PDB file of C-alpha atoms in Angstrom:
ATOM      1  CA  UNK F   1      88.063 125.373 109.921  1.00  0.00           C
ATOM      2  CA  UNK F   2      86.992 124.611 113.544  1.00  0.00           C
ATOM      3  CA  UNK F   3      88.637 124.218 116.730  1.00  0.00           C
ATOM      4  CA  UNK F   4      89.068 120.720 118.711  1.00  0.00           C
ATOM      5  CA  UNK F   5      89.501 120.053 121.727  1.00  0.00           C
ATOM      6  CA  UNK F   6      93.290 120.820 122.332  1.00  0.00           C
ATOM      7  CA  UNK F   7      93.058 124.151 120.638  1.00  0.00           C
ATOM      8  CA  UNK F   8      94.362 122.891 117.502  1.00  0.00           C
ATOM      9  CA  UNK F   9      92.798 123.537 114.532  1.00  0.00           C
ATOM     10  CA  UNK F  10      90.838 120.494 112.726  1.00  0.00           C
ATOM     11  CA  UNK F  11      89.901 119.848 108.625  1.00  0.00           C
ATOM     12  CA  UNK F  12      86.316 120.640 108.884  1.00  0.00           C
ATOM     13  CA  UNK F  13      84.010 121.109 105.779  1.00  0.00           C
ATOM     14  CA  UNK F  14      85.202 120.898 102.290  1.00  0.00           C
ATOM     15  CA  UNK F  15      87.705 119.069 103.723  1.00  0.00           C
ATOM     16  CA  UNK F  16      86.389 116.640 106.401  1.00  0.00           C
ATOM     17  CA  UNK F  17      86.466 112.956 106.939  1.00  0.00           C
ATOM     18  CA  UNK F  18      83.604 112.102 104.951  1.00  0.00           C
ATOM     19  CA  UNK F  19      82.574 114.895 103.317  1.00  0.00           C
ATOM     20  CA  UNK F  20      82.449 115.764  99.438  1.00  0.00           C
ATOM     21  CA  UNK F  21      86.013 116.272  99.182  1.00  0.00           C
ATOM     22  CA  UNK F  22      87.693 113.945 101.019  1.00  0.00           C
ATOM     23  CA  UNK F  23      87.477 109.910 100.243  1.00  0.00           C
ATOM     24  CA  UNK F  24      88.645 109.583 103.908  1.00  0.00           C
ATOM     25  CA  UNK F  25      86.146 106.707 105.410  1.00  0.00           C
ATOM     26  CA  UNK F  26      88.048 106.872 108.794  1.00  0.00           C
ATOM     27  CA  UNK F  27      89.695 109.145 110.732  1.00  0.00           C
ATOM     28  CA  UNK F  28      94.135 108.868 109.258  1.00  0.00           C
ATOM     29  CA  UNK F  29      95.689 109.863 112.586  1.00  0.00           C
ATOM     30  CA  UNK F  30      94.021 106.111 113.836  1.00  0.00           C
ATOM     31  CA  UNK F  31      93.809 104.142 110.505  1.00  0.00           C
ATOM     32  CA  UNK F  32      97.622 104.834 109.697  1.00  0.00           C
ATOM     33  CA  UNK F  33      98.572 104.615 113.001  1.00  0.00           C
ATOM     34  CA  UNK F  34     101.358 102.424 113.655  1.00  0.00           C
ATOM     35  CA  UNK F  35     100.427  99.513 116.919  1.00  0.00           C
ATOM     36  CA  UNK F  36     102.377  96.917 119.030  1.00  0.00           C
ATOM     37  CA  UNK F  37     100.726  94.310 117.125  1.00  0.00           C
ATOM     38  CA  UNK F  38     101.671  95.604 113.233  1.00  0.00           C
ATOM     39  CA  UNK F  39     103.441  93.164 111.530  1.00  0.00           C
ATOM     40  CA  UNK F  40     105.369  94.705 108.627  1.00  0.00           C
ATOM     41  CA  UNK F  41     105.664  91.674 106.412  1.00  0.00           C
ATOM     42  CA  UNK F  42     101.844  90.978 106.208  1.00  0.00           C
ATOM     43  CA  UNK F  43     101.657  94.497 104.743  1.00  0.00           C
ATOM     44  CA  UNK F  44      99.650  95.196 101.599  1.00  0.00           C
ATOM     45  CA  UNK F  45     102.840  97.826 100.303  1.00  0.00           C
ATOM     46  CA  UNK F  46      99.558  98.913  97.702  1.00  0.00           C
ATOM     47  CA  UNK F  47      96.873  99.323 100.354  1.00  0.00           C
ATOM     48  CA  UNK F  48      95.672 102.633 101.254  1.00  0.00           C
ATOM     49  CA  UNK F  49      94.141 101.831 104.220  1.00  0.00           C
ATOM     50  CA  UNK F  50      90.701 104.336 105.233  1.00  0.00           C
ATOM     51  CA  UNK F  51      90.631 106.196 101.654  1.00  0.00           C
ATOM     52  CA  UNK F  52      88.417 104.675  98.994  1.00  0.00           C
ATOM     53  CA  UNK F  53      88.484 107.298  96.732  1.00  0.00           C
ATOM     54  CA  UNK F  54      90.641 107.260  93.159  1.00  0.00           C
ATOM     55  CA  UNK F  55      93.341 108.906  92.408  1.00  0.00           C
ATOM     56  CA  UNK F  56      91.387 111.754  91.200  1.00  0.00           C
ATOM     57  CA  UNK F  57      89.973 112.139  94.147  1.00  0.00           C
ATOM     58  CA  UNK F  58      93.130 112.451  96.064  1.00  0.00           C
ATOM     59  CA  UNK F  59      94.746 115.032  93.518  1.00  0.00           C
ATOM     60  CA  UNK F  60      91.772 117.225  94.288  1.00  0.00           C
ATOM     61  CA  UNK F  61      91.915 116.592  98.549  1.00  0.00           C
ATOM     62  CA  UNK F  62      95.037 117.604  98.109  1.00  0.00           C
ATOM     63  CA  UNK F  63      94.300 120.569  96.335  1.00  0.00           C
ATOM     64  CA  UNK F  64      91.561 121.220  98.787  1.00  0.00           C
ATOM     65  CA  UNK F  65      93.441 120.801 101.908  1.00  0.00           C
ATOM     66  CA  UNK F  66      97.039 122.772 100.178  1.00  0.00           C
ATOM     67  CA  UNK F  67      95.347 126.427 101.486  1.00  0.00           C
ATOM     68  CA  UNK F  68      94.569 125.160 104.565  1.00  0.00           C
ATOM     69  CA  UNK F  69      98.211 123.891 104.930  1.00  0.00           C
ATOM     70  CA  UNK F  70      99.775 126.996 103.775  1.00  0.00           C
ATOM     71  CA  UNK F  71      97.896 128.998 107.079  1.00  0.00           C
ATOM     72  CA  UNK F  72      98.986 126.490 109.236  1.00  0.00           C
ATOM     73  CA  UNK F  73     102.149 126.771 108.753  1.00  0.00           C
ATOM     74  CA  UNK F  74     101.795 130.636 108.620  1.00  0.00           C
ATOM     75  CA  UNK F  75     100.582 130.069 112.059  1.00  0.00           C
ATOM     76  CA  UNK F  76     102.748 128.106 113.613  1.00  0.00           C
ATOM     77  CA  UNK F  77     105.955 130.664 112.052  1.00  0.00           C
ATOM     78  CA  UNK F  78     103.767 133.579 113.271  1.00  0.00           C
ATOM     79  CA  UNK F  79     103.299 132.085 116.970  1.00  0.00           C
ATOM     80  CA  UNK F  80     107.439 131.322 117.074  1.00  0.00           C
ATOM     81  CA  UNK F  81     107.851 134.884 116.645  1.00  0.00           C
ATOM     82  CA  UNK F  82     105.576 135.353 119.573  1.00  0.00           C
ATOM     83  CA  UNK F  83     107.602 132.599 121.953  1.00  0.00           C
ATOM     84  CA  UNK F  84     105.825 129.621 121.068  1.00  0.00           C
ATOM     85  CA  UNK F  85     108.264 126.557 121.107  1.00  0.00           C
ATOM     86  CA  UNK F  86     106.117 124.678 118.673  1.00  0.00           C
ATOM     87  CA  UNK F  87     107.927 123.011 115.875  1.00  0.00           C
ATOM     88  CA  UNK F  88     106.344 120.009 113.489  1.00  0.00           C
ATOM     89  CA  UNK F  89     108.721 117.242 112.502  1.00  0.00           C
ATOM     90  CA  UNK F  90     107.767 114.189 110.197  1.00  0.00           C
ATOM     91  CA  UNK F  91     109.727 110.963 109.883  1.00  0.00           C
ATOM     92  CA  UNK F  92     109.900 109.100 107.065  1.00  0.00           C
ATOM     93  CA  UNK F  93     111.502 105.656 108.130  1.00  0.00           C
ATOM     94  CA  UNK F  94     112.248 103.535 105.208  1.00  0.00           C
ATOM     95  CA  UNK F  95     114.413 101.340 103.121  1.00  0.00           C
ATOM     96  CA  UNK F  96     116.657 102.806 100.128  1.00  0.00           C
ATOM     97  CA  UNK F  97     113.992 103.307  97.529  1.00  0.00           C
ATOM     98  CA  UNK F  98     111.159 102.921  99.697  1.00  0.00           C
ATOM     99  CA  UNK F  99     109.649 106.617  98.432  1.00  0.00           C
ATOM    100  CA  UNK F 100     110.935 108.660 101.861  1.00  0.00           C
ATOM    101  CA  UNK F 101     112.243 111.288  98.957  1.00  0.00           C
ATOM    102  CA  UNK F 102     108.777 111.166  96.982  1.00  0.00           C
ATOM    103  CA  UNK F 103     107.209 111.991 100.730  1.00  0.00           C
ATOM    104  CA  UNK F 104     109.525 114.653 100.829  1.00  0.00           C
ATOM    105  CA  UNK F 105     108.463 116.022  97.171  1.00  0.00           C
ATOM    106  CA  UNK F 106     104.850 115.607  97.463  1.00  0.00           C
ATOM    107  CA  UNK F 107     104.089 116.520 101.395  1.00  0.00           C
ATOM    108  CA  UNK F 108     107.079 119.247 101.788  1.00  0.00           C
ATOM    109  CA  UNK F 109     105.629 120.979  98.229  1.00  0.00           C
ATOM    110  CA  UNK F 110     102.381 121.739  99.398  1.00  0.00           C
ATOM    111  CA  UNK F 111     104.091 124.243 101.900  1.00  0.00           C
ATOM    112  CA  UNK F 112     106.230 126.940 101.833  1.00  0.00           C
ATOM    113  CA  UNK F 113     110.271 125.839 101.709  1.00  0.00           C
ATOM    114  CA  UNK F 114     111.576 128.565 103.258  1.00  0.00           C
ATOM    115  CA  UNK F 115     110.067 126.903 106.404  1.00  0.00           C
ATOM    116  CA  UNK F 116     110.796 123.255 105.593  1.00  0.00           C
ATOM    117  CA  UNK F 117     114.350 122.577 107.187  1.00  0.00           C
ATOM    118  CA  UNK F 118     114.915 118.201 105.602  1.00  0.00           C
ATOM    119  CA  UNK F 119     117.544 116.691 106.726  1.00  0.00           C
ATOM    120  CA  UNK F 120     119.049 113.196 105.422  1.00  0.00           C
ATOM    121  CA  UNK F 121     120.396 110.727 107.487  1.00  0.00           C
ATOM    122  CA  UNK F 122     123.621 109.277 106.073  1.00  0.00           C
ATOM    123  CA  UNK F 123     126.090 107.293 107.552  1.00  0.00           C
ATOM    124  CA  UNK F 124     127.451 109.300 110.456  1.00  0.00           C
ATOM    125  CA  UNK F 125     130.560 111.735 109.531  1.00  0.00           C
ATOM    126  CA  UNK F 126     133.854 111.172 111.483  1.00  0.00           C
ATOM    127  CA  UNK F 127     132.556 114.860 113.674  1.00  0.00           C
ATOM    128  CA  UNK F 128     129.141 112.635 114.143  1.00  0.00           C
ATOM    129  CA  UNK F 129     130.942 109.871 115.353  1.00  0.00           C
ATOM    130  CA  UNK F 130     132.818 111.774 117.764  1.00  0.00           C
ATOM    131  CA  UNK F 131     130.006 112.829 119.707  1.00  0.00           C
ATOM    132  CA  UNK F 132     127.248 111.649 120.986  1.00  0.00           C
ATOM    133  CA  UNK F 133     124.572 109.209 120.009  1.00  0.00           C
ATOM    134  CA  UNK F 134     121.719 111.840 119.242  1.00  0.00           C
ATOM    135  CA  UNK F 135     123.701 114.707 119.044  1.00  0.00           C
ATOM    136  CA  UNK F 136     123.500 114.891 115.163  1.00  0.00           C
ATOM    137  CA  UNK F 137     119.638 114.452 115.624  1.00  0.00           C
ATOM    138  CA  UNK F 138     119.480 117.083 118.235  1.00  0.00           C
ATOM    139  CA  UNK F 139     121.162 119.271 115.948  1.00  0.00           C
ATOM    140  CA  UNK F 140     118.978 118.381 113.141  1.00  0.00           C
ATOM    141  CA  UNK F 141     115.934 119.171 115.060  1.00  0.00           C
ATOM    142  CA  UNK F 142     113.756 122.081 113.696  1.00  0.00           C
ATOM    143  CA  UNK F 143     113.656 125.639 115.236  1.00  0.00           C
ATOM    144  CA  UNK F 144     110.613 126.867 116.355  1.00  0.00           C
ATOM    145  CA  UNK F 145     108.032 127.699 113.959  1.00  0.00           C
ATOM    146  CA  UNK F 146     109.387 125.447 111.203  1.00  0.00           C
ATOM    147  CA  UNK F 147     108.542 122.203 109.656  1.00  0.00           C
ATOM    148  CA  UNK F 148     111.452 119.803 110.300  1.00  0.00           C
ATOM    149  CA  UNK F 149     111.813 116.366 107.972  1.00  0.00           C
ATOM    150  CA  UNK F 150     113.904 113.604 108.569  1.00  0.00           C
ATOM    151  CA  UNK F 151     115.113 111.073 105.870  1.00  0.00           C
ATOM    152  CA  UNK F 152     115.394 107.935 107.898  1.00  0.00           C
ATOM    153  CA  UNK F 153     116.096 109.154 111.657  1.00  0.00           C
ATOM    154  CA  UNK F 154     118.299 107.648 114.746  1.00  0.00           C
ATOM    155  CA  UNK F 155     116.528 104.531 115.122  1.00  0.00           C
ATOM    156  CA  UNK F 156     117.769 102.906 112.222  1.00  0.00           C
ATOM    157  CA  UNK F 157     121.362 103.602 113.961  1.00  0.00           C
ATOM    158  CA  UNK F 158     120.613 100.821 116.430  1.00  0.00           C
ATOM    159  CA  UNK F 159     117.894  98.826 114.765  1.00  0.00           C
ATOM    160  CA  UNK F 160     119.838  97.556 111.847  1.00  0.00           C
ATOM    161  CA  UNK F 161     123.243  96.807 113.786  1.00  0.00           C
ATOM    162  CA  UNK F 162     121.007  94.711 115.816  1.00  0.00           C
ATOM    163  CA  UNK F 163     118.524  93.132 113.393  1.00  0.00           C
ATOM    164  CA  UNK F 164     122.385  92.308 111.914  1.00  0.00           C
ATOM    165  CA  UNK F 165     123.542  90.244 114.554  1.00  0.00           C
ATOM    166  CA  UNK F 166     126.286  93.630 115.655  1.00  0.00           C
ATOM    167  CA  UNK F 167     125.485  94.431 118.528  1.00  0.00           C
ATOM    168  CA  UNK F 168     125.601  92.139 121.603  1.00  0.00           C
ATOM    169  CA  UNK F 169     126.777  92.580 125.297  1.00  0.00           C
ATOM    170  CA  UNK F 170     129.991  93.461 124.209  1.00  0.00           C
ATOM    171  CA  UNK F 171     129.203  95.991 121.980  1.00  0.00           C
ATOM    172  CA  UNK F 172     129.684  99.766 122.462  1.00  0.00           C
ATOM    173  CA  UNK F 173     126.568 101.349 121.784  1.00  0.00           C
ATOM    174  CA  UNK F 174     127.498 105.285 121.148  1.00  0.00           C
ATOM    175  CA  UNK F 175     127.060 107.468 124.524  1.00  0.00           C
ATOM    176  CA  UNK F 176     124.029 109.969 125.057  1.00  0.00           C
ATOM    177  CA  UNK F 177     124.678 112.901 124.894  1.00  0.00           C
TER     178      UNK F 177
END
């Protein structure tokens, strides 16, 4: 492992862009990342976009990369206990059936549970409803030290009234908190 240049640590080695384990061509954090200009429905839903190794290959990244995940997170607990304020959360934004659970499975295993806080956003309870427009996310939001997940998140609370046509001028959007 190596250090970059925020402090944090980086994959390097067995497990670095390029190298003999990884099928990574490109650097994820910019291939996957999401632009102004991405267009959803020109999407290639079977495209995995920077790796061109099998699925072999990603079974044994994964298993290459799983220690290195497990002293991360050991870190970032360890450091909480210390004062640190660092948390991790990942959002999984998708339609029913879209594979947010399978994310959940598959990215969540790999580290510990008893530091994994997921949290699944339903349709809002009548105690959600009485406060707040983030309030429920606020609450949601991991402690420090822990890895926080979120099955769909607060966005789709005002995107989908309005992609809907329910929400206009006249419409009460719910307060801030």
């Amino acid at each position: 492992m190596g250090k970059n240049r925020t402090g944090a640590t980086a994959l390097t080695g067995h497990c670095a862009v390029g190298s003999g384990t990884s099928r990574w061509v490109a650097d994820p954090r910019e291939t996957l990342k999401a632009t102004s200009s991405l267009n959803l429905a020109s999407l290639d839903r079977a495209a995995t976009p920077g790796w061109v190794g099998s699925e072999a290959d990603a079974r044994a990244y994964v298993a290459a990369v799983t220690p290195l995940l497990a002293t991360l997170q050991e870190r970032l607990f360890a450091a909480a206990k210390e004062g640190s304020s660092k948390r991790v959360l990942v959002v999984a934004q998708g339609l029913d059936t879209a594979g947010k659970g399978g994310i959940a499975r598959h990215v969540m295993g790999l580290v510990d549970p008893q530091g994994v806080r997921l949290t699944a956003f339903k349709t809002p309870t009548e105690e959600e409803r009485r406060h707040g427009f983030l309030w429920r996310i606020r609450k949601a939001v991991p402690t420090p030290g822990l890895i926080g997940f979120f099955d769909r998140s607060h966005y789709e609370d005002i995107l989908v009234p309005g992609a809907n046509g329910h929400l206009d001028q006249q419409s009460e959007v719910p307060p801030g908190p």
